Amino acid sequence: MRIAFLFNYPLVDNTPWKQQLLLELAARNSLFVVFGKAGLKDHWQGYLRRAQEDDLRQGAKTRTLATSTRRRTVSVVKELGIPYRTVPNVNDDDCIRHVSAFGPDYVVTALDHILSRRAIDRLPVVLNVHYGVLPDVRGWNATEWSLLVTGRMSVSLHRVVVPVDSGEIYGTRDIAVEAADGLPGIHLRCQEAALDLYRAFFSDPDRAIRQARPNNGPGKTYYKMNWRLKKQVAEMIRESRLSEAESTTA
Amino acid sequence: MFVHFAVQAVRDLARTLKPVARPVDRVRSDDEHLHAAITWLQRSIDVCGGKASSKGYRVGHGWLPPYRETSGYLIPTLLRVAASLSRPEFGHVADRVGDWLASVQRRDGGFSEEELGPERHPVVFNTGQILHGFNALVIHRHRSDLLGPARRAGDFLLECMDASGCFVRNTSHGIVHAYNVRTAWALYTLGTITGDERYTHGAVANADWTLQQQTDQGFFRQNQFKPGGNPNTHGIAYVLQGLLEISLLSGERRFADAVRRSCERIVSIHGAKRRLVAEIGEGGEFLSDYVCLTGLAQLAIVQFRLYALDGDQRYLNTGLNLLDEVAASQNVLATGSPHYGAIKGSEPIWGRYAPLQYPNWATKFFVDALLTKKEVLKRNENSLPVQLPAG
C-alpha cells in the first residue's frame, strides 16, 4: 500500500503513537510524510494556541515543546528513510501536489486544524482519529465535551469529509475513565487507541471500508471549551461522577 | 488623560497583535468584576447628581451628560443588583432615576435626549428602553405612580407603528431598525402589567415583522444604527434579546426558534474563528477588526438564557467565553481612576464603536451578564422564571 501522512510542527512533534505507526507500516508499505506549519512563526503560534487552551489553573500542564526524553517524529522519518516534505500549510496547493505525485491509496491525518474541502476532494481516502464520542460529539476539545455531555469516552477512526467529523466510521474503541487518570491520562489512552485503530484498519483496509458504520446520527459540533467547564470535567473525573454528567452544570 | 490613553492603547495593541497573556489569566472572580462594575455605575450616577447615569466617560473629555435612554434600561440592572447582592440602596437609586425620567417625559409620551444635543424629536428606541425602567419599577418597587408615564410611553410607541408592526415613525436617523424589537419587549411587558392587549398585540406584531428580516444565515436585515453603516453585535444582541424575552413572555415559540438559529451561527462563528468582531454582515461575514465589548456581554446574556431554556452546553460555553473576553478587558486594579470597573466601547479602545469611551451601557450589560450567569448556573435547567427583571 502507498500511505501518505499529514502532520504539523516538524520541529517539535514527538508523539509516540505516530512514530510507532510509521515504524510498523514502513516495513511493508511505501510511505510519504508532509509536515505543515513548518515555519518558526507557526511553531510560536501553535505554542501560544496550546497555552491558550491549556487550563493551567487545574494543573493539567500539557504545553510542552519537544522534550529531551523523546525523539522528534521528523528524526524517525529520516531514520526510516521515508521521503518527506515541509510546507507552510497542508491545505496549500504545494502539499496537494506533493501528495498527489506520490499517489497514495490512503492519507493519514493528525492535524490541529481543519483540512480544506479542496484538499479533501483532491486526495483519496483521508483518515483521521477523533478523540470523542461519534456521532454525538464532533469538533474541538471532543474529549472534554464527550465526558461532559455523554459521560463516557470513545475514540473513532473515520473518513475525513465535509462537514467536520462526519465521515463513515471504520472502528471505535471505548476508553475507560478512571478517577486516577486525569485528562492527561485519558489523552494518553486515546493515543494508544488511535494506534490500535490504525493497525486494525491497515491490516485489511478493504474489509474495514466494507464494514464501515455511518456517522450521521444527531450529533452536534462543539468548539473550544471554556476553562470553567474544563475544570468541571477534571473534577468529574477526579470524583468519578461521570454518570451524572448530563445533569450537572458548571 | 493622555497617559491613560497611551497606557490603554499600548495594552490593547499588544492584546490585538498577539495574545501572549491568555484572557483567562486576566479574569478574576465574578464577584470582583461585579464589585468594580457596580462601583463605576454608581459613580456614573453620582456625577449626575444621583438622578440619572452619565452617558459615559470619554478620554480627554471626562464624564458626559446624562443619557435618558440608557439611564432607563439601567433601572432593571440596579434593581437586580439590589436584590441579588442585598444592596437595598440601589433600589432607592433606581427610584430616583425613575422619578427624573418621568419628569422629563414629553407630552406625547416619547423621550428625546435634550442633554446630549440640540435634536429635540422623540425617538422610539430611547422611549422603549426608558419604558423598561418604568416597567421594572412598577413590578419590583410597586411604583403604581409610574403607570401613567409608562402608559403614555406605550401609547406613543403604538402611534409610531404601521400596520405590519414595524416602527416607522420617530425612528433614530429616520430609518427602520430590526433592533427596535427590544422596544417591543418593553411594550409586551407593559401589556402584561396593565392587561391592555393593545400593547401585547403591538409587540407581537413587531416581533413578527422582525422575524421577516431574518436571513437564511440567522442574522437580520435592516439592523444598522445609521444609514450606510454595518450591523454590529450590539444591535444583533438587541434583536435577539427582544425576540427571546417576547417569546418567553408570550409563549410564542417561533421567536425563540429564530433566536436559536442566530445563536447556532454565533456559536459556530465564534467557535471556529475564536473571536467575534463588532461588525458582522447579514451573511455572518466579518466586516471590521475591532471588538464591541458591549455586544459580547449582551450576546453572553442571550446564550446564558438559551442554555437555561434548552440545557445545551454549547450555549453556556459560548456565553462563558464571550463574558471572559469582556471581563479580561475590565480594569479592576486602579481603584481611584475614573475608568476603574468600566467597560470600554471597543477593544482596542480606538475601535469605531464609542471610540475612546467607557459608555455606561457597556458596563450595564456586563453587570447583567454576570448576574444572568450567576442566576442561570444556580437554577436547574428549564426552571428559569419567565420574567427576569432585566431590561
XYZ file of C-alpha atoms in Angstrom:
641
model
C 0.000 0.000 0.000
C 1.023 3.581 -0.504
C 0.203 5.696 2.528
C 0.732 9.438 2.941
C 0.809 11.183 6.317
C -0.102 14.793 7.018
C 1.390 16.115 10.251
C 2.274 19.562 11.625
C 5.116 21.232 13.528
C 8.169 19.196 12.412
C 10.457 20.984 14.873
C 8.578 19.793 17.935
C 6.265 16.905 17.018
C 7.353 13.942 19.142
C 4.125 11.996 19.522
C 4.929 8.324 20.214
C 1.876 6.809 18.518
C 2.696 8.461 15.204
C 6.263 7.229 15.365
C 5.159 3.709 16.269
C 2.673 3.673 13.377
C 5.371 4.802 10.940
C 7.710 2.108 12.274
C 5.134 -0.654 11.892
C 3.928 0.373 8.434
C 7.308 1.225 6.932
C 8.398 -2.386 6.571
C 5.663 -3.480 4.164
C 4.341 -0.257 2.668
C 5.501 2.765 0.775
C 5.178 5.846 2.962
C 5.386 9.603 2.428
C 5.103 12.362 5.011
C 4.221 16.041 4.643
C 4.747 18.353 7.596
C 2.695 21.516 7.573
C 3.160 24.562 9.782
C 6.881 24.194 9.409
C 7.940 27.811 9.971
C 9.129 29.288 13.261
C 6.148 31.631 13.337
C 3.797 28.645 13.007
C 5.514 26.923 15.899
C 5.220 30.044 18.048
C 1.565 30.434 17.174
C 0.956 26.766 17.858
C 2.646 27.119 21.208
C 0.509 30.128 22.088
C -2.631 28.357 20.998
C -1.815 25.354 23.133
C -1.038 27.676 26.008
C -4.410 29.351 25.480
C -6.195 26.026 25.509
C -4.450 24.532 28.490
C -6.013 25.109 31.783
C -3.060 25.803 33.985
C -5.374 26.545 36.869
C -6.233 22.885 37.185
C -2.667 21.755 36.846
C -3.125 19.999 33.505
C 0.107 21.392 32.200
C 0.443 19.951 28.721
C 2.035 22.816 26.842
C 5.372 21.261 26.198
C 7.707 21.787 23.330
C 9.874 18.829 22.373
C 11.272 17.178 25.450
C 14.744 15.767 25.720
C 13.383 12.324 26.574
C 11.505 11.908 23.302
C 12.660 11.829 19.734
C 11.156 14.077 17.153
C 8.918 12.448 14.583
C 10.909 14.005 11.776
C 14.034 12.207 13.072
C 12.199 8.890 12.979
C 11.031 9.658 9.444
C 14.612 10.338 8.388
C 15.967 7.199 10.057
C 13.376 5.051 8.337
C 14.276 6.600 5.018
C 10.745 7.817 4.431
C 10.596 10.685 1.941
C 9.101 13.831 3.427
C 8.365 17.452 2.606
C 7.634 20.530 4.658
C 5.037 23.078 3.570
C 3.602 26.205 5.169
C 0.168 24.595 5.370
C -1.156 21.194 4.361
C -4.121 22.908 2.710
C -1.760 24.637 0.269
C -1.528 23.600 -3.370
C 2.072 22.560 -2.788
C 1.048 19.900 -0.309
C -1.720 18.549 -2.508
C 0.696 18.447 -5.441
C 3.353 16.554 -3.435
C 0.838 14.037 -2.100
C -0.809 13.549 -5.495
C 2.585 12.955 -7.083
C 3.223 10.225 -4.505
C -0.118 8.645 -5.459
C -1.278 7.277 -2.104
C -4.059 4.792 -1.521
C -4.750 6.330 1.880
C -3.884 9.577 3.655
C -3.483 9.598 7.442
C -4.008 12.986 9.114
C -3.116 14.166 12.589
C -3.556 17.937 12.488
C -4.687 20.734 14.751
C -6.853 22.384 12.117
C -9.448 21.513 9.529
C -8.411 20.056 6.197
C -9.940 22.196 3.462
C -12.742 20.903 1.275
C -10.483 21.419 -1.753
C -7.759 19.218 -0.261
C -10.248 16.526 0.733
C -11.760 16.498 -2.755
C -8.375 16.081 -4.421
C -6.998 13.343 -2.171
C -8.017 9.654 -1.946
C -9.380 8.137 1.270
C -8.355 10.543 4.048
C -8.326 9.123 7.574
C -8.441 10.736 10.988
C -8.866 9.560 14.554
C -11.382 11.546 16.546
C -10.840 11.646 20.307
C -14.501 11.839 21.206
C -17.807 10.018 21.041
C -19.143 9.938 17.482
C -21.593 10.881 16.170
C -22.661 12.712 19.337
C -19.647 14.960 19.757
C -17.889 16.488 16.779
C -15.362 19.281 16.647
C -12.844 20.690 19.104
C -11.990 19.589 22.673
C -14.015 16.496 21.839
C -12.601 14.504 24.756
C -13.716 17.038 27.312
C -17.067 17.577 25.603
C -17.703 13.831 25.382
C -17.086 13.417 29.083
C -19.275 16.399 29.942
C -22.147 15.729 27.570
C -22.284 11.932 27.321
C -20.469 10.895 30.493
C -18.328 8.413 28.545
C -15.413 8.381 26.163
C -14.527 6.639 22.938
C -12.131 7.086 20.039
C -13.081 6.533 16.393
C -11.193 6.157 13.148
C -13.243 7.801 10.411
C -13.029 9.082 6.893
C -12.439 12.817 6.604
C -15.266 14.543 4.759
C -17.092 17.848 4.930
C -18.544 18.753 7.419
C -16.056 18.043 10.150
C -16.015 14.613 11.858
C -18.986 13.274 9.922
C -17.387 10.692 7.627
C -18.087 6.957 7.876
C -16.564 5.208 10.878
C -14.062 2.369 10.370
C -13.552 1.490 14.008
C -14.225 2.605 17.568
C -12.579 1.882 20.890
C -14.207 2.681 24.205
C -11.889 4.415 26.636
C -12.168 3.527 30.289
C -12.128 6.582 32.513
C -10.663 6.093 35.943
C -10.610 8.600 38.748
C -6.826 8.480 38.898
C -6.475 9.252 35.186
C -6.992 12.946 34.924
C -7.324 14.452 31.472
C -3.653 13.865 30.531
C -4.043 10.180 31.359
C -7.172 9.932 29.236
C -5.403 11.601 26.317
C -2.654 9.023 26.607
C -5.178 6.180 26.409
C -6.737 7.847 23.388
C -3.378 7.871 21.627
C -2.907 4.163 22.358
C -6.380 3.509 20.967
C -5.573 5.565 17.862
C -2.562 3.373 17.148
C -4.651 0.262 17.675
C -7.366 1.525 15.295
C -4.878 2.281 12.532
C -3.281 -1.157 12.985
C -6.687 -2.778 12.595
C -7.553 -0.655 9.561
C -4.328 -1.243 7.690
C -4.406 -4.983 8.410
C -7.316 -5.181 5.940
C -8.458 -1.789 4.612
C -10.980 -3.227 2.154
C -12.792 -5.081 4.886
C -12.705 -2.039 7.179
C -14.253 0.100 4.460
C -16.879 -2.541 3.627
C -17.862 -2.777 7.275
C -17.854 0.978 7.899
C -20.611 2.389 10.083
C -22.499 5.520 9.046
C -21.745 8.609 11.089
C -24.924 10.547 10.538
C -26.542 10.456 13.964
C -27.938 13.501 15.719
C -24.596 14.858 16.820
C -23.519 18.416 17.435
C -20.328 20.264 16.675
C -18.559 21.612 19.721
C -15.851 24.248 19.953
C -13.104 25.321 22.312
C -14.249 24.553 25.814
C -14.198 27.305 28.395
C -11.740 26.801 31.232
C -14.538 26.674 33.786
C -16.160 23.742 32.034
C -12.776 22.053 31.647
C -12.281 22.439 35.343
C -15.660 20.870 35.903
C -14.743 17.924 33.679
C -11.492 17.444 35.571
C -13.399 17.469 38.857
C -15.916 14.994 37.481
C -13.112 12.624 36.534
C -11.443 13.086 39.889
C -14.650 12.409 41.756
C -15.703 9.596 39.382
C -19.122 11.063 38.785
C -19.251 10.896 35.032
C -22.563 9.083 35.067
C -24.086 12.262 36.481
C -22.638 14.284 33.638
C -25.822 15.177 31.885
C -27.438 16.702 34.929
C -24.593 18.859 36.102
C -23.807 22.482 35.448
C -20.617 24.488 35.692
C -5.675 61.901 30.174
C -3.014 61.256 27.546
C -1.212 58.912 29.924
C -4.428 56.973 30.334
C -4.968 56.729 26.600
C -1.338 55.807 25.967
C -1.364 53.033 28.557
C -4.675 51.668 27.345
C -3.653 51.925 23.709
C -0.380 50.063 24.238
C -2.164 47.363 26.216
C -4.894 46.973 23.594
C -2.370 46.945 20.777
C -0.383 44.194 22.473
C -3.522 42.137 23.001
C -4.590 42.691 19.422
C -1.276 41.724 17.910
C -0.589 38.664 19.952
C -2.398 37.155 22.888
C 0.711 36.404 24.912
C -1.287 36.518 28.109
C -4.415 34.441 27.788
C -7.728 36.206 28.555
C -8.277 33.653 31.271
C -5.221 34.968 33.112
C -6.806 38.407 33.303
C -10.137 37.117 34.557
C -10.750 37.471 38.281
C -13.641 36.139 40.313
C -17.109 37.189 39.195
C -17.610 38.991 42.497
C -14.510 41.083 41.926
C -15.620 42.078 38.430
C -19.133 42.740 39.648
C -17.972 44.919 42.513
C -15.782 47.011 40.237
C -18.528 47.415 37.624
C -21.154 48.392 40.169
C -18.766 50.897 41.717
C -18.332 52.526 38.301
C -22.077 52.579 37.603
C -22.686 54.203 40.980
C -20.055 56.800 40.096
C -21.738 57.468 36.744
C -24.921 58.245 38.656
C -23.225 60.320 41.356
C -21.705 62.649 38.748
C -25.241 63.377 37.509
C -26.494 64.312 40.962
C -27.924 60.857 41.682
C -30.893 61.287 39.328
C -29.514 59.751 36.112
C -26.475 57.980 34.735
C -23.817 59.752 32.713
C -23.621 58.594 29.111
C -20.097 57.535 29.949
C -16.535 58.622 30.460
C -14.617 59.847 27.425
C -10.850 60.019 27.401
C -9.812 63.661 27.062
C -13.265 64.953 27.934
C -14.284 63.389 31.233
C -17.801 62.488 32.288
C -20.524 63.018 29.692
C -24.043 64.382 30.332
C -26.923 62.121 31.429
C -28.284 59.728 28.840
C -32.016 59.191 29.271
C -32.248 56.029 27.186
C -29.552 54.105 28.997
C -30.496 55.535 32.384
C -33.887 53.958 31.678
C -32.643 50.489 30.976
C -30.123 50.775 33.775
C -33.042 50.744 36.240
C -33.682 46.973 35.910
C -29.976 46.399 36.413
C -29.952 48.486 39.584
C -32.929 46.529 40.880
C -31.205 43.234 40.122
C -28.117 44.405 41.972
C -30.286 45.427 44.914
C -31.992 42.028 45.012
C -29.114 39.719 44.090
C -26.403 41.327 46.160
C -28.530 42.538 49.064
C -27.742 46.163 48.310
C -31.076 47.904 49.024
C -29.569 51.327 48.387
C -29.615 50.579 44.674
C -33.395 50.231 44.859
C -33.580 53.827 46.074
C -31.193 54.933 43.333
C -33.474 53.250 40.787
C -36.454 55.104 42.247
C -34.715 58.445 41.847
C -33.738 57.704 38.241
C -37.327 56.703 37.503
C -38.633 59.924 39.062
C -36.288 62.020 36.966
C -37.207 60.229 33.756
C -40.914 60.697 34.487
C -40.232 64.404 34.996
C -38.629 64.814 31.562
C -41.199 62.846 29.581
C -42.673 64.725 26.647
C -46.361 65.439 26.419
C -46.698 62.974 23.547
C -45.294 60.216 25.809
C -41.989 59.919 23.975
C -38.473 60.765 25.085
C -35.780 62.818 23.429
C -32.179 63.306 24.501
C -32.007 67.002 25.225
C -28.979 66.786 27.481
C -26.897 65.374 24.643
C -27.580 67.738 21.771
C -29.910 70.113 20.002
C -32.125 67.425 18.475
C -35.498 67.549 20.195
C -37.637 64.940 18.497
C -38.669 61.864 20.453
C -37.156 58.518 19.481
C -38.853 55.116 19.558
C -35.872 53.127 20.804
C -34.985 55.554 23.593
C -38.601 55.635 24.709
C -38.772 51.841 24.701
C -35.682 51.486 26.853
C -36.998 54.004 29.354
C -40.254 52.045 29.394
C -38.204 49.036 30.548
C -37.201 51.171 33.534
C -40.765 52.181 34.353
C -41.970 48.590 33.988
C -39.299 47.319 36.347
C -40.136 49.939 38.972
C -43.855 49.146 38.748
C -43.212 45.400 39.073
C -40.440 45.337 41.645
C -40.900 48.578 43.606
C -44.676 48.674 43.285
C -44.440 52.194 41.878
C -48.008 52.487 40.628
C -47.424 56.233 40.230
C -45.252 55.381 37.231
C -48.042 53.505 35.467
C -49.203 56.778 33.926
C -45.842 57.640 32.354
C -45.471 54.012 31.289
C -48.850 54.008 29.535
C -48.093 57.305 27.835
C -44.807 55.853 26.578
C -46.635 52.726 25.407
C -49.267 54.774 23.570
C -46.539 56.820 21.931
C -44.873 53.626 20.719
C -48.108 52.241 19.285
C -48.553 55.527 17.412
C -45.150 55.009 15.816
C -46.035 51.602 14.328
C -47.510 50.835 10.940
C -49.997 48.076 10.239
C -47.226 45.483 9.819
C -45.881 46.135 13.304
C -42.816 47.983 12.103
C -41.825 51.144 13.957
C -41.799 53.629 11.097
C -42.253 56.993 12.800
C -39.833 58.743 15.153
C -37.080 56.281 14.484
C -33.417 57.020 15.035
C -31.835 58.559 11.922
C -35.155 58.237 10.120
C -34.725 54.560 9.147
C -36.399 51.399 10.414
C -34.430 49.139 12.737
C -34.807 45.432 13.457
C -33.300 46.083 16.884
C -36.425 48.000 17.849
C -37.859 44.637 18.858
C -36.151 45.351 22.155
C -38.629 48.200 22.426
C -41.418 45.762 21.599
C -40.304 43.656 24.551
C -40.927 46.638 26.858
C -44.308 47.105 25.199
C -45.213 43.470 25.806
C -44.228 43.737 29.460
C -46.420 46.815 29.795
C -49.268 44.794 28.316
C -48.846 42.083 30.938
C -48.734 44.671 33.721
C -51.791 46.589 32.602
C -53.759 43.808 30.932
C -54.104 46.060 27.903
C -53.899 43.836 24.830
C -53.111 46.721 22.502
C -49.593 46.657 23.865
C -49.084 42.887 23.684
C -50.582 42.683 20.204
C -48.386 45.547 19.025
C -45.315 43.881 20.489
C -46.056 40.527 18.832
C -46.709 42.280 15.505
C -43.324 43.970 15.740
C -41.628 40.673 16.649
C -43.251 39.062 13.600
C -42.025 41.917 11.415
C -38.542 41.360 12.862
C -38.700 37.657 12.015
C -39.274 38.628 8.392
C -35.939 40.426 8.483
C -34.012 37.288 9.430
C -31.735 35.952 6.704
C -31.033 32.292 5.981
C -27.744 32.788 7.805
C -29.575 33.730 11.021
C -28.765 37.439 11.024
C -31.081 40.351 10.349
C -31.685 42.855 7.589
C -32.445 46.494 8.439
C -30.375 46.333 11.592
C -27.973 49.221 11.092
C -27.831 52.057 13.588
C -27.142 54.639 10.899
C -27.803 54.755 7.154
C -24.924 53.161 5.296
C -23.424 51.590 8.420
C -22.839 47.913 9.115
C -24.860 45.885 11.613
C -22.901 45.228 14.788
C -23.024 42.736 17.622
C -24.623 45.356 19.860
C -27.605 45.687 17.521
C -27.746 41.956 16.785
C -27.915 41.228 20.504
C -30.681 43.805 20.924
C -32.737 41.866 18.368
C -32.026 38.503 19.966
C -32.787 39.637 23.479
C -36.001 41.308 22.384
C -37.218 38.264 20.474
C -36.228 35.794 23.177
C -37.888 37.682 26.008
C -41.073 38.241 23.987
C -41.089 34.524 23.263
C -40.743 33.684 26.948
C -43.440 36.154 27.937
C -45.890 35.238 25.178
C -45.165 31.537 24.809
C -44.772 32.050 21.052
C -42.033 29.578 20.174
C -41.290 30.940 16.718
C -39.461 33.879 18.250
C -37.210 31.659 20.380
C -36.610 29.417 17.353
C -35.373 32.444 15.403
C -33.018 33.259 18.261
C -31.738 29.686 18.213
C -30.973 29.990 14.502
C -28.899 33.087 15.166
C -27.198 31.651 18.207
C -26.258 28.473 16.348
C -24.448 30.678 13.851
C -22.828 32.719 16.587
C -21.672 29.559 18.371
C -20.100 28.225 15.175
C -18.587 31.523 14.012
C -17.119 32.324 17.417
C -16.033 28.714 17.851
C -14.280 28.476 14.508
C -12.728 31.945 14.443
C -12.290 32.208 18.215
C -13.431 35.810 18.170
C -16.422 37.880 17.233
C -15.659 41.243 15.734
C -18.001 44.197 16.118
C -19.400 44.495 12.612
C -20.939 41.380 11.122
C -22.739 41.231 7.788
C -26.130 39.671 7.122
C -24.362 36.514 5.983
C -22.183 36.303 9.095
C -19.077 37.736 7.420
C -16.653 39.856 9.445
C -16.694 43.497 8.351
C -14.308 45.006 10.894
C -11.344 44.099 13.016
C -12.220 45.636 16.363
C -14.483 44.111 19.009
C -17.595 45.698 20.522
C -17.395 44.664 24.171
C -20.995 45.743 24.806
C -22.176 43.379 22.092
C -20.192 40.480 23.555
C -21.703 40.997 27.002
C -25.203 41.196 25.510
C -24.674 38.084 23.417
C -23.406 36.273 26.509
C -26.725 37.087 28.200
C -28.675 35.611 25.283
C -26.511 32.491 25.277
C -26.982 32.011 29.020
C -30.734 32.440 28.683
C -30.878 29.887 25.868
C -28.808 27.472 27.913
C -31.274 27.840 30.757
C -34.078 27.126 28.336
C -32.588 24.252 26.328
C -29.799 22.876 28.524
C -27.456 22.912 25.522
C -23.962 23.261 26.967
C -22.669 24.875 23.767
C -24.663 27.987 24.569
C -23.270 28.045 28.085
C -19.767 27.572 26.739
C -20.067 30.403 24.226
C -21.571 32.674 26.856
C -18.702 31.936 29.229
C -16.097 32.558 26.527
C -17.688 35.838 25.441
C -18.012 37.023 29.013
C -14.383 36.128 29.731
C -13.322 38.389 26.876
C -15.229 41.301 28.361
C -14.062 40.608 31.905
C -10.460 40.424 30.724
C -10.753 43.970 29.391
C -12.011 45.475 32.647
C -9.703 47.490 34.851
C -10.077 46.047 38.333
C -6.857 47.437 39.759
C -6.826 51.257 39.542
C -9.493 51.863 42.177
C -9.061 55.632 42.176
C -9.271 56.217 38.440
C -12.481 57.183 36.638
C -12.381 54.071 34.498
C -11.999 51.637 37.384
C -14.591 48.926 36.780
C -15.756 50.373 33.459
C -16.014 48.520 30.167
C -14.696 50.206 27.036
C -16.832 50.746 23.979
C -14.359 48.986 21.726
C -11.326 46.768 22.032
C -8.955 48.243 21.048
C -10.137 51.449 22.628
C -9.843 53.338 19.315
C -12.269 50.973 17.563
C -15.201 52.530 15.730
C -17.803 51.715 18.371
C -17.843 54.514 21.002
C -14.134 55.252 20.439
C -12.097 56.405 23.437
C -15.149 55.958 25.630
C -16.439 53.915 28.512
C -20.178 54.062 27.731
C -22.456 53.367 30.679
C -24.407 50.706 28.799
C -21.276 48.608 28.234
C -20.846 48.274 31.978
C -24.608 47.853 32.460
C -24.700 44.842 30.128
C -21.565 43.432 31.710
C -23.282 43.510 35.103
C -26.415 41.976 33.565
C -24.335 39.206 32.017
C -22.541 38.411 35.275
C -25.827 38.313 37.171
C -27.541 36.237 34.495
C -24.686 33.769 34.557
C -24.946 33.549 38.328
C -28.714 33.002 38.210
C -28.609 30.511 35.377
C -25.928 28.369 36.951
C -27.808 28.336 40.220
C -31.043 27.088 38.730
C -31.847 23.724 37.287
C -32.490 23.566 33.578
C -35.933 24.556 32.330
C -36.907 26.237 35.554
C -35.892 29.752 34.619
C -38.679 32.148 35.513
C -40.365 33.805 32.589
C -39.871 37.304 33.925
C -36.377 38.321 34.852
C -36.058 41.943 35.875
C -33.659 42.659 33.040
C -34.339 45.449 30.650
